[in-house]
Amino acid sequence: MAETKSSDAAGGAGAGSAAEGAGDLAPVVETDPRIVRDDVDYADGSPALRFTKDGAGFLYYKTKDGDQPRVAGCVAKVTDYQNKFYFYDNCSTTARDSKGPYPVPKTLLCALNEHIVGFVVDRSVDERCVTPGMVMSKDGASLIDARGNTYKSWLWDSGRQGAGTAPAEPVVFRLNRWLTFKFTSREDIVVSFSCDGVSRDFQMGERFRRTDSYLDKAVPAGGGQVGKKAVVVDAPTLQERTRIFNEEAKYSRMAVKPDSRNIRRFTEIRDVMASLETHFKSYEDRIESGEWQTQPFAAAGWREGALAQTMREVPQHAAAVTADNPDGATELGATLRAAGHVASPFELTGGSLDATGGGGGGLGATSGSGVTAATDFGATGRSTFSATGGAGGARADVGGAMGGFAAGKGGRWLGELDIKRRIAGANPVLERSTQLRGASGRYCVDVPVESKGTVFRKLPVVRARDLDKYLSEIARPDQLVLVACLREDDPLCRRAQQLLEHVNGTLAAQYPEDPNTGKADEGAPPANPCPYRIVKCDMTESREMTRRFAIHALPMFLSFMGGPSGLCYAGPL
């Protein structure tokens, strides 16, 4: 971690102005003390130091009122103990002297990373010529004169050949009027900043997590093992780890869910948060005390309670309110059941649907439940089915309302599964087009339609000794016969057989009228005969096919047309 030392002449004014002059900034939430800001201002209120407690931040040159602050240095955090440093000159892109303005070639005076790799430039001598400086690498360092020549160099490892010697005295560069660089060793590199009473030293030397060896703290172990040492490890106790965990958890809670006490700026936001916290404090206290208790499961009677709450929300119709029914109806008035009345289940039988005429109570007299139509279907003495012209009209009304899917044989109501099947049968799934079926399924998400499964048809097996008879008597002379010579134990043959079975199934679907048996069939030939035929010959049966057609590798395919003598092709596909 970068070690900094500061002495602020305007410390009191700077600290006060940092909190007062940041009203135009975003609200700052104070959480972990490790990231609380360390703000110091100049006497006139311009920013001087803006650092966090871990050492990362910026330092600025003093500027006039209204001018943009110019950065003098930047410290970037790498690890919890290592930083990167950058220091800049107090100038803009151009400068002016007695001869007029001229461009400033460089403004970066010093840059150094955590591995002590970087450079230093001394521009206090003459800004318009090559200035002296120092270059540091992972192997060593070099000093450069005002002409740009290296006049001294050395390696960090003094034991290497030609390592050279480091300077006996500290190397000091006056970077500008406000910054001073001092190199004593690789572990002791300091840049001092001093401007208008605000000063701070930055320790940029190489830092390690541990500088000693574990053998330095080891103690000789007793017993028969001579020379053995027991390592002493500074491990925190359980109480210390608990305390550290609680502190980190508290800081995490403050960062994730800050309250009004953590808001440092913007009093309006802090007041709003405080009022909300005061309002909800009573609820939080009740929850913590256990006054409000909930059970994570549904109590008995939750269905009835939910139904009653839903029925209470159904609007009542004023036209249905009568002296006998002061609460009104819950649906469409006197046509349907009254509020709170539950009709008895009934079944539409063949007798009730086949009855004719419009007599009152006809449905109730023939229904299996014994419920009259006047009781369940209206306040009058006429049946709802009779009002439409008897049972025939009722059947038409029910069929029209349900699309013909609700009533089965004998007028019996169908079940839910049967109704779904009838609806699916009346509305079949769209077939996938040829273009989509040949697209390897990449349109399945955009076009969610089902396709017919891949059609496979097994290949007829022809024995080697019956091949000539099959070609001359079974196959037609105008058919192209493909004989696939395959083995069941060969992976390539199995893949070829699967492909040929798919082709055979496609041909069977394209030529459904052709039984693919040729002139051996009795009766008239098909109107659309198939011009192709695919058969299979098992090569493990005998060696006759191997000797006859000189087959040396499988799978092998033979094509015939016009009989055994019409061999058209022999070879792999």
Coordinates of C-alpha atoms in Angstrom, one line a residue:
M1 CA 0.0 0.0 0.0
A2 CA 1.2 3.5 -0.8
E3 CA 2.4 5.3 2.3
T4 CA 1.6 9.0 2.3
K5 CA 2.5 11.7 4.8
S6 CA 0.9 15.1 4.6
S7 CA 1.0 18.4 6.5
D8 CA -1.8 20.7 5.5
A9 CA -1.5 24.4 6.4
A10 CA -5.1 24.9 5.4
G11 CA -6.2 21.7 7.1
G12 CA -9.2 23.1 9.0
A13 CA -10.5 25.2 6.1
G14 CA -9.8 22.4 3.6
A15 CA -11.7 19.8 5.5
G16 CA -14.6 22.1 6.1
S17 CA -14.8 23.3 2.5
A18 CA -14.7 19.7 1.2
A19 CA -18.0 18.9 2.7
E20 CA -19.6 22.3 2.0
G21 CA -18.3 22.9 -1.5
A22 CA -19.4 19.5 -2.9
G23 CA -23.0 20.4 -3.2
D24 CA -22.9 20.0 -6.9
L25 CA -21.6 16.4 -6.7
A26 CA -23.6 13.2 -6.4
P27 CA -24.5 12.1 -2.9
V28 CA -21.7 10.3 -1.1
V29 CA -22.6 7.2 0.9
E30 CA -20.3 6.5 3.8
T31 CA -19.9 2.8 4.1
D32 CA -16.7 0.9 4.8
P33 CA -14.2 3.1 6.6
R34 CA -11.6 1.8 4.2
I35 CA -13.2 3.8 1.3
V36 CA -14.1 7.0 3.2
R37 CA -12.7 9.9 1.3
D38 CA -9.7 12.0 2.5
D39 CA -10.5 15.4 1.0
V40 CA -8.2 18.4 1.5
D41 CA -8.7 21.8 -0.2
Y42 CA -6.6 24.9 -0.6
A43 CA -7.3 28.1 1.4
D44 CA -9.3 29.5 -1.5
G45 CA -11.5 26.4 -1.7
S46 CA -10.0 24.8 -4.8
P47 CA -9.4 21.0 -4.5
A48 CA -6.0 19.9 -3.4
L49 CA -6.2 16.2 -2.4
R50 CA -9.0 13.7 -3.2
F51 CA -8.0 10.3 -1.7
T52 CA -9.6 7.4 -0.1
K53 CA -8.3 5.7 3.0
D54 CA -6.7 2.9 0.9
G55 CA -4.5 5.5 -0.8
A56 CA -6.1 5.8 -4.2
G57 CA -7.1 9.2 -5.6
F58 CA -5.9 12.4 -7.1
L59 CA -3.9 15.5 -6.1
Y60 CA -4.4 18.9 -7.9
Y61 CA -2.4 22.1 -8.5
K62 CA -3.8 25.3 -7.1
T63 CA -6.1 27.0 -9.7
K64 CA -7.9 30.2 -9.8
D65 CA -11.6 30.5 -9.1
G66 CA -13.7 29.1 -12.0
D67 CA -10.7 27.4 -13.7
Q68 CA -10.7 23.7 -14.4
P69 CA -8.5 21.9 -11.8
R70 CA -5.3 20.5 -13.2
V71 CA -4.2 17.1 -12.0
A72 CA -0.8 16.9 -10.4
G73 CA -0.8 13.2 -9.6
C74 CA -2.9 10.0 -9.7
V75 CA -2.6 6.9 -7.5
A76 CA -4.3 3.8 -8.9
K77 CA -5.0 0.8 -6.7
V78 CA -3.6 -2.6 -7.9
T79 CA -3.8 -4.8 -4.8
D80 CA -4.4 -4.1 -1.1
Y81 CA -0.7 -3.3 -0.7
Q82 CA 0.5 -2.2 -4.3
N83 CA -0.3 0.9 -6.3
K84 CA 0.5 2.6 -9.6
F85 CA 1.7 6.3 -9.6
Y86 CA 1.4 9.0 -12.3
F87 CA 2.6 12.6 -11.9
Y88 CA 1.9 15.5 -14.3
D89 CA 3.3 18.9 -14.9
N90 CA 1.3 22.1 -14.1
C91 CA 0.8 23.2 -17.7
S92 CA -1.7 23.0 -20.5
T93 CA -1.0 21.8 -24.0
T94 CA 0.8 25.1 -24.8
A95 CA 3.2 27.3 -22.9
R96 CA 4.4 30.9 -23.3
D97 CA 7.7 32.6 -22.9
S98 CA 9.3 35.8 -24.1
K99 CA 9.2 34.6 -27.7
G100 CA 5.6 33.6 -27.6
P101 CA 3.5 30.5 -27.1
Y102 CA 5.0 27.1 -28.0
P103 CA 3.6 23.5 -27.7
V104 CA 4.6 21.5 -24.6
P105 CA 6.0 18.2 -25.8
K106 CA 5.1 16.2 -22.7
T107 CA 3.3 16.7 -19.4
L108 CA 3.8 13.3 -17.8
L109 CA 6.8 13.7 -15.4
C110 CA 6.8 10.4 -13.6
A111 CA 5.1 7.0 -14.1
L112 CA 5.8 3.9 -12.0
N113 CA 3.9 0.7 -11.6
E114 CA 3.9 -1.9 -8.8
H115 CA 6.9 -3.7 -10.2
I116 CA 9.1 -0.5 -10.3
V117 CA 8.9 -0.2 -14.0
G118 CA 8.7 3.4 -15.3
F119 CA 10.5 6.6 -15.8
V120 CA 11.2 10.1 -14.3
V121 CA 11.8 13.4 -16.2
D122 CA 13.3 16.5 -14.7
R123 CA 11.7 19.5 -16.5
S124 CA 12.8 22.1 -14.0
V125 CA 16.0 22.9 -15.9
D126 CA 14.7 23.8 -19.4
E127 CA 11.4 22.8 -20.8
R128 CA 12.4 23.3 -24.4
C129 CA 15.4 20.9 -24.5
V130 CA 16.0 17.2 -23.7
T131 CA 15.9 17.0 -19.9
P132 CA 17.7 14.6 -17.6
G133 CA 15.8 11.7 -16.0
M134 CA 15.8 8.1 -15.0
V135 CA 14.5 4.9 -16.5
M136 CA 13.6 1.8 -14.4
S137 CA 12.9 -1.7 -15.8
K138 CA 12.3 -5.1 -14.4
D139 CA 16.1 -5.8 -14.6
G140 CA 17.7 -2.5 -13.5
A141 CA 17.8 1.3 -13.8
S142 CA 19.6 3.9 -15.9
L143 CA 20.4 7.6 -15.4
I144 CA 20.1 9.9 -18.5
D145 CA 21.8 13.2 -18.9
A146 CA 20.4 16.4 -20.4
R147 CA 21.5 15.3 -23.9
G148 CA 19.7 12.0 -23.7
N149 CA 22.7 9.8 -23.1
T150 CA 22.9 7.1 -20.5
Y151 CA 25.8 7.8 -18.2
K152 CA 25.1 5.2 -15.4
S153 CA 23.2 2.0 -15.2
W154 CA 22.9 -0.9 -12.8
L155 CA 21.0 -4.1 -12.2
W156 CA 18.7 -4.8 -9.3
D157 CA 20.4 -8.2 -8.8
S158 CA 23.9 -7.3 -7.7
G159 CA 25.0 -10.9 -8.0
R160 CA 24.6 -11.0 -11.8
Q161 CA 27.5 -10.6 -14.2
G162 CA 28.0 -6.9 -15.1
A163 CA 25.5 -5.8 -12.6
G164 CA 27.2 -2.5 -11.9
T165 CA 26.8 -0.5 -8.7
A166 CA 23.9 1.6 -7.5
P167 CA 24.6 5.3 -6.6
A168 CA 25.9 5.7 -3.1
E169 CA 24.0 8.9 -2.6
P170 CA 20.2 9.3 -3.2
V171 CA 19.3 10.4 -6.7
V172 CA 17.1 13.6 -6.6
F173 CA 15.2 15.1 -9.5
R174 CA 13.4 18.4 -9.3
L175 CA 10.4 17.5 -11.5
N176 CA 9.0 21.1 -11.3
R177 CA 8.4 23.7 -8.7
W178 CA 6.0 21.6 -6.8
L179 CA 7.2 18.0 -7.2
T180 CA 10.5 16.4 -6.1
F181 CA 11.6 12.8 -6.9
K182 CA 14.1 11.0 -4.6
F183 CA 15.5 7.5 -5.3
T184 CA 17.4 5.8 -2.5
S185 CA 16.9 2.1 -3.4
R186 CA 14.3 0.0 -5.1
E187 CA 12.4 -0.2 -1.9
D188 CA 12.7 3.5 -1.0
I189 CA 11.4 5.8 -3.7
V190 CA 9.6 9.0 -2.7
V191 CA 7.8 11.8 -4.6
S192 CA 7.1 14.9 -2.5
F193 CA 4.4 17.3 -3.4
S194 CA 4.2 20.8 -1.9
C195 CA 1.9 23.6 -3.1
D196 CA 0.5 26.6 -1.2
G197 CA 0.8 25.0 2.2
V198 CA -0.4 21.6 1.2
S199 CA 2.2 18.9 1.1
R200 CA 2.2 15.1 0.9
D201 CA 4.9 12.4 0.4
F202 CA 4.2 9.3 -1.7
Q203 CA 6.1 6.2 -1.0
M204 CA 6.4 4.3 -4.4
G205 CA 9.0 1.7 -3.4
E206 CA 8.5 -2.0 -4.1
R207 CA 6.1 -3.6 -1.7
F208 CA 5.6 -7.3 -0.9
R209 CA 2.9 -9.0 1.2
R210 CA 5.6 -10.6 3.3
T211 CA 9.3 -9.7 3.6
D212 CA 10.5 -12.3 6.0
S213 CA 10.8 -16.1 5.6
Y214 CA 8.7 -18.6 7.5
L215 CA 12.0 -20.1 8.8
D216 CA 12.7 -16.9 10.7
K217 CA 9.8 -17.6 13.0
A218 CA 10.2 -21.4 13.2
V219 CA 11.2 -23.0 16.4
P220 CA 13.1 -26.3 16.8
A221 CA 10.8 -29.2 17.3
G222 CA 11.5 -31.7 20.1
G223 CA 11.6 -35.4 19.7
G224 CA 13.8 -37.8 17.9
Q225 CA 13.8 -35.9 14.6
V226 CA 17.0 -33.8 14.7
G227 CA 16.8 -30.4 12.8
K228 CA 13.1 -30.4 12.4
K229 CA 11.4 -27.0 12.9
A230 CA 7.8 -26.2 13.7
V231 CA 6.4 -23.2 11.8
V232 CA 4.8 -20.5 13.9
V233 CA 1.8 -19.1 12.0
D234 CA 0.0 -16.0 13.1
A235 CA -3.5 -17.2 12.6
P236 CA -6.5 -15.3 13.9
T237 CA -8.5 -16.9 16.6
L238 CA -12.2 -17.8 16.3
Q239 CA -13.2 -14.7 18.2
E240 CA -11.1 -12.5 16.0
R241 CA -12.5 -14.0 12.8
T242 CA -16.0 -13.5 14.1
R243 CA -15.3 -9.9 14.9
I244 CA -13.8 -9.3 11.4
F245 CA -16.8 -11.1 9.8
N246 CA -19.3 -9.0 11.7
E247 CA -17.5 -5.8 10.7
E248 CA -17.4 -6.7 7.0
A249 CA -21.1 -7.7 7.1
K250 CA -22.0 -4.4 8.7
Y251 CA -20.1 -2.5 5.9
S252 CA -21.7 -4.7 3.3
R253 CA -25.2 -4.0 4.7
M254 CA -24.4 -0.2 4.7
A255 CA -23.3 -0.4 1.1
V256 CA -26.3 -2.4 -0.1
K257 CA -29.0 -0.8 2.0
P258 CA -27.8 2.5 3.3
D259 CA -30.0 4.5 5.7
S260 CA -30.2 8.3 6.4
R261 CA -27.3 8.2 8.8
N262 CA -24.9 7.2 6.0
I263 CA -25.8 10.1 3.7
R264 CA -23.2 12.8 4.1
R265 CA -24.4 15.3 1.5
F266 CA -27.8 16.4 0.1
T267 CA -29.9 17.1 3.2
E268 CA -33.1 16.8 1.1
I269 CA -32.4 13.2 0.3
R270 CA -31.4 12.5 3.8
D271 CA -34.6 14.0 5.2
V272 CA -36.8 12.0 2.8
M273 CA -35.0 8.8 3.8
A274 CA -35.3 9.6 7.5
S275 CA -39.1 10.2 7.2
L276 CA -39.6 6.9 5.4
E277 CA -37.5 5.1 8.0
T278 CA -39.7 6.6 10.8
H279 CA -42.9 5.6 9.0
F280 CA -41.9 2.0 8.6
K281 CA -40.2 1.5 11.9
S282 CA -43.5 0.5 13.6
Y283 CA -44.0 -2.3 11.1
E284 CA -40.4 -3.5 11.4
D285 CA -40.8 -3.6 15.2
R286 CA -43.9 -5.7 15.0
I287 CA -42.2 -8.1 12.7
E288 CA -39.2 -8.4 14.9
S289 CA -41.3 -8.9 18.0
G290 CA -43.3 -11.6 16.4
E291 CA -46.6 -9.8 16.7
W292 CA -47.3 -10.5 13.0
Q293 CA -47.2 -14.2 12.3
T294 CA -47.9 -15.9 9.0
Q295 CA -48.1 -19.6 8.2
P296 CA -46.4 -21.0 5.1
F297 CA -49.2 -23.3 4.2
A298 CA -52.9 -23.1 3.3
A299 CA -55.3 -23.5 6.2
A300 CA -58.3 -25.7 6.1
G301 CA -61.2 -24.2 4.1
W302 CA -59.1 -22.0 1.9
R303 CA -61.0 -23.1 -1.3
E304 CA -64.3 -22.1 0.2
G305 CA -62.9 -18.8 1.4
A306 CA -61.4 -17.9 -2.0
L307 CA -64.7 -18.8 -3.7
A308 CA -66.7 -16.7 -1.3
Q309 CA -64.4 -13.8 -1.8
T310 CA -64.6 -14.1 -5.6
M311 CA -68.4 -14.3 -5.5
R312 CA -68.6 -11.2 -3.3
E313 CA -66.7 -9.3 -6.1
V314 CA -69.3 -10.2 -8.8
P315 CA -71.6 -7.2 -9.4
Q316 CA -75.3 -7.6 -8.5
H317 CA -78.0 -6.7 -11.1
A318 CA -80.7 -4.4 -9.7
A319 CA -83.3 -5.7 -12.1
A320 CA -83.1 -9.2 -10.5
V321 CA -83.8 -7.9 -6.9
T322 CA -87.2 -9.1 -5.8
A323 CA -89.1 -9.5 -2.6
D324 CA -88.3 -13.2 -2.5
N325 CA -84.7 -12.6 -3.5
P326 CA -83.5 -9.3 -2.0
D327 CA -79.8 -10.1 -2.8
G328 CA -80.5 -10.2 -6.5
A329 CA -78.9 -12.7 -9.0
T330 CA -75.2 -13.3 -9.5
E331 CA -75.3 -13.8 -13.2
L332 CA -78.0 -12.6 -15.7
G333 CA -81.1 -12.0 -13.6
A334 CA -84.1 -14.3 -13.5
T335 CA -83.0 -16.5 -16.4
L336 CA -80.4 -18.3 -14.4
R337 CA -80.1 -19.4 -10.8
A338 CA -80.5 -17.0 -7.9
A339 CA -77.8 -15.9 -5.6
G340 CA -76.6 -18.6 -3.2
H341 CA -78.6 -21.4 -5.0
V342 CA -76.6 -24.4 -6.2
A343 CA -78.4 -26.6 -8.8
S344 CA -78.4 -30.3 -8.5
P345 CA -76.3 -32.2 -11.0
F346 CA -78.3 -33.8 -13.8
E347 CA -77.8 -35.9 -16.9
L348 CA -79.2 -35.4 -20.4
T349 CA -80.7 -38.7 -21.3
G350 CA -82.1 -39.9 -24.6
G351 CA -85.7 -39.7 -23.4
S352 CA -85.4 -36.1 -22.4
L353 CA -83.8 -35.1 -25.7
D354 CA -86.3 -37.1 -27.8
A355 CA -89.3 -35.6 -26.2
T356 CA -91.3 -33.2 -28.3
G357 CA -93.5 -30.2 -27.4
G358 CA -93.0 -27.4 -25.0
G359 CA -94.7 -28.6 -21.8
G360 CA -93.5 -27.1 -18.6
G361 CA -91.3 -29.4 -16.5
G362 CA -90.8 -31.9 -19.3
L363 CA -87.0 -32.1 -18.9
G364 CA -87.3 -32.5 -15.1
A365 CA -89.7 -35.4 -15.5
T366 CA -87.4 -37.4 -17.7
S367 CA -84.0 -36.4 -16.3
G368 CA -82.2 -38.8 -14.1
S369 CA -81.7 -36.2 -11.3
G370 CA -85.4 -35.5 -10.9
V371 CA -84.8 -31.7 -11.0
T372 CA -87.5 -29.8 -12.7
A373 CA -86.7 -27.2 -15.3
A374 CA -88.8 -24.6 -13.5
T375 CA -86.6 -24.9 -10.4
D376 CA -83.2 -24.9 -12.1
F377 CA -83.6 -23.0 -15.3
G378 CA -86.0 -20.2 -14.5
A379 CA -88.6 -18.6 -12.3
T380 CA -91.4 -19.4 -14.7
G381 CA -93.2 -22.7 -15.3
R382 CA -91.8 -23.2 -18.8
S383 CA -88.7 -25.2 -19.5
T384 CA -85.7 -23.5 -21.2
F385 CA -85.5 -26.4 -23.7
S386 CA -89.3 -26.1 -24.3
A387 CA -89.0 -22.4 -25.1
T388 CA -86.8 -23.2 -28.1
G389 CA -89.3 -25.7 -29.6
G390 CA -88.9 -28.9 -27.6
A391 CA -86.0 -31.2 -27.2
G392 CA -85.0 -31.0 -30.9
G393 CA -84.5 -27.3 -30.5
A394 CA -82.5 -27.9 -27.2
R395 CA -80.3 -30.4 -29.0
A396 CA -79.6 -27.9 -31.8
D397 CA -78.9 -25.1 -29.3
V398 CA -76.5 -27.3 -27.2
G399 CA -74.8 -28.5 -30.4
G400 CA -74.4 -25.0 -31.7
A401 CA -73.1 -23.6 -28.5
M402 CA -70.5 -26.3 -27.9
G403 CA -69.6 -26.8 -31.5
G404 CA -71.0 -30.4 -31.6
F405 CA -68.2 -31.6 -29.2
A406 CA -70.1 -31.8 -25.8
A407 CA -72.8 -34.4 -26.5
G408 CA -72.1 -38.0 -27.2
K409 CA -74.3 -41.0 -27.9
G410 CA -77.7 -40.8 -26.3
G411 CA -77.3 -37.2 -25.4
R412 CA -74.8 -38.0 -22.7
W413 CA -72.3 -35.2 -21.8
L414 CA -68.8 -36.1 -22.8
G415 CA -65.8 -35.9 -20.5
E416 CA -63.0 -33.4 -20.7
L417 CA -60.6 -35.7 -22.4
D418 CA -63.2 -36.7 -25.1
I419 CA -64.0 -33.1 -25.7
K420 CA -60.3 -32.2 -26.2
R421 CA -59.9 -35.1 -28.6
R422 CA -62.9 -34.0 -30.7
I423 CA -61.6 -30.4 -30.8
A424 CA -58.1 -31.6 -31.8
G425 CA -59.6 -33.8 -34.5
A426 CA -61.7 -30.9 -35.9
N427 CA -58.6 -28.6 -35.8
P428 CA -55.6 -30.7 -37.0
V429 CA -52.1 -29.4 -36.7
L430 CA -50.8 -27.7 -39.8
E431 CA -48.4 -29.8 -41.9
R432 CA -44.9 -28.6 -42.3
S433 CA -44.0 -27.6 -45.9
T434 CA -41.2 -29.2 -47.9
Q435 CA -39.0 -26.2 -47.5
L436 CA -39.3 -26.3 -43.7
R437 CA -38.9 -30.0 -43.5
G438 CA -35.6 -29.7 -45.4
A439 CA -34.3 -26.9 -43.2
S440 CA -32.8 -29.2 -40.5
G441 CA -35.3 -27.9 -38.0
R442 CA -33.8 -24.4 -37.6
Y443 CA -37.2 -22.8 -38.2
C444 CA -38.9 -24.8 -35.4
V445 CA -38.9 -21.8 -33.0
D446 CA -40.3 -19.3 -35.6
V447 CA -42.8 -21.7 -37.1
P448 CA -44.1 -23.9 -34.3
V449 CA -45.9 -26.5 -36.4
E450 CA -45.4 -30.3 -36.3
S451 CA -44.1 -32.3 -39.1
K452 CA -44.7 -35.9 -40.1
G453 CA -42.1 -38.3 -38.9
T454 CA -39.4 -39.6 -41.2
V455 CA -40.7 -42.5 -43.2
F456 CA -38.5 -45.7 -43.1
R457 CA -39.2 -48.9 -45.0
K458 CA -37.1 -52.0 -44.6
L459 CA -35.2 -53.3 -47.6
P460 CA -36.1 -56.6 -49.1
V461 CA -33.3 -59.2 -48.6
V462 CA -32.2 -61.2 -51.6
R463 CA -29.9 -64.2 -51.2
A464 CA -26.9 -64.4 -53.5
R465 CA -28.0 -67.5 -55.2
D466 CA -31.5 -66.0 -55.9
L467 CA -30.2 -62.7 -57.3
D468 CA -30.5 -63.7 -61.0
K469 CA -34.0 -65.1 -60.5
Y470 CA -35.0 -61.9 -58.7
L471 CA -33.7 -59.7 -61.5
S472 CA -35.3 -61.7 -64.3
E473 CA -38.6 -62.7 -62.8
I474 CA -39.5 -60.3 -60.0
A475 CA -38.2 -56.9 -61.2
R476 CA -39.6 -55.3 -64.2
P477 CA -37.4 -54.8 -67.2
D478 CA -37.8 -51.0 -67.1
Q479 CA -36.9 -50.8 -63.4
L480 CA -33.5 -49.7 -62.1
V481 CA -32.6 -52.2 -59.3
L482 CA -30.1 -51.1 -56.7
V483 CA -28.5 -54.0 -54.9
A484 CA -26.8 -52.9 -51.6
C485 CA -24.1 -55.3 -50.5
L486 CA -23.9 -54.8 -46.7
R487 CA -22.8 -56.4 -43.4
E488 CA -24.7 -56.0 -40.2
D489 CA -21.5 -55.7 -38.1
D490 CA -20.0 -52.8 -40.0
P491 CA -20.8 -49.2 -38.9
L492 CA -20.6 -47.8 -42.4
C493 CA -22.9 -50.5 -43.7
R494 CA -25.5 -49.7 -41.0
R495 CA -25.4 -46.0 -41.8
A496 CA -25.9 -46.8 -45.5
Q497 CA -28.7 -49.2 -44.7
Q498 CA -30.5 -46.5 -42.7
L499 CA -30.2 -44.0 -45.5
L500 CA -31.5 -46.5 -48.1
E501 CA -34.4 -47.4 -45.8
H502 CA -35.3 -43.8 -45.7
V503 CA -35.1 -43.6 -49.5
N504 CA -37.2 -46.7 -49.8
G505 CA -39.9 -45.2 -47.5
T506 CA -39.9 -42.0 -49.6
L507 CA -40.5 -44.0 -52.8
A508 CA -43.3 -46.0 -51.1
A509 CA -45.0 -42.7 -50.1
Q510 CA -44.6 -41.2 -53.6
Y511 CA -45.8 -44.4 -55.4
P512 CA -48.5 -45.8 -53.1
E513 CA -50.3 -47.7 -55.9
D514 CA -47.2 -49.8 -56.8
P515 CA -46.8 -52.8 -54.6
N516 CA -43.2 -52.9 -55.8
T517 CA -43.5 -56.6 -56.8
G518 CA -43.4 -56.3 -60.6
K519 CA -44.9 -58.8 -62.9
A520 CA -45.1 -61.5 -60.3
D521 CA -48.3 -59.8 -59.1
E522 CA -51.7 -60.9 -60.4
G523 CA -54.0 -58.3 -61.9
A524 CA -53.5 -55.1 -63.8
P525 CA -50.2 -53.2 -63.4
P526 CA -50.4 -50.0 -61.4
A527 CA -51.2 -46.7 -63.2
N528 CA -48.1 -45.0 -61.8
P529 CA -45.4 -47.7 -61.4
C530 CA -42.2 -47.0 -59.5
P531 CA -39.1 -46.8 -61.7
Y532 CA -36.7 -47.8 -58.9
R533 CA -36.3 -50.8 -56.6
I534 CA -33.8 -51.2 -53.7
V535 CA -32.8 -54.5 -52.3
K536 CA -30.2 -55.8 -49.8
C537 CA -27.8 -58.6 -50.1
D538 CA -26.2 -59.9 -46.9
M539 CA -22.4 -60.4 -47.5
T540 CA -22.0 -62.7 -44.5
E541 CA -24.1 -65.4 -46.0
S542 CA -21.6 -66.6 -48.6
R543 CA -18.6 -65.5 -50.7
E544 CA -20.4 -65.9 -54.0
M545 CA -21.0 -62.1 -54.5
T546 CA -17.4 -61.5 -53.6
R547 CA -16.0 -63.8 -56.3
R548 CA -18.6 -62.9 -58.9
F549 CA -18.3 -59.1 -58.7
A550 CA -14.8 -58.8 -57.3
I551 CA -16.0 -56.9 -54.2
H552 CA -13.0 -55.8 -52.0
A553 CA -14.7 -53.2 -49.7
L554 CA -18.1 -52.6 -48.2
P555 CA -20.5 -51.1 -48.6
M556 CA -20.8 -51.9 -52.3
F557 CA -23.7 -51.0 -54.6
L558 CA -24.7 -52.7 -57.8
S559 CA -27.2 -51.3 -60.3
F560 CA -29.1 -53.5 -62.8
M561 CA -31.6 -52.7 -65.5
G562 CA -33.2 -55.3 -67.9
G563 CA -32.1 -58.4 -66.1
P564 CA -28.9 -60.0 -64.7
S565 CA -26.9 -59.1 -67.7
G566 CA -27.7 -55.4 -67.5
L567 CA -25.1 -54.3 -64.9
C568 CA -25.0 -50.5 -65.0
Y569 CA -22.8 -49.6 -62.1
A570 CA -20.6 -51.3 -59.5
G571 CA -18.9 -49.4 -56.7
P572 CA -19.4 -47.1 -53.7
L573 CA -21.9 -44.3 -53.7

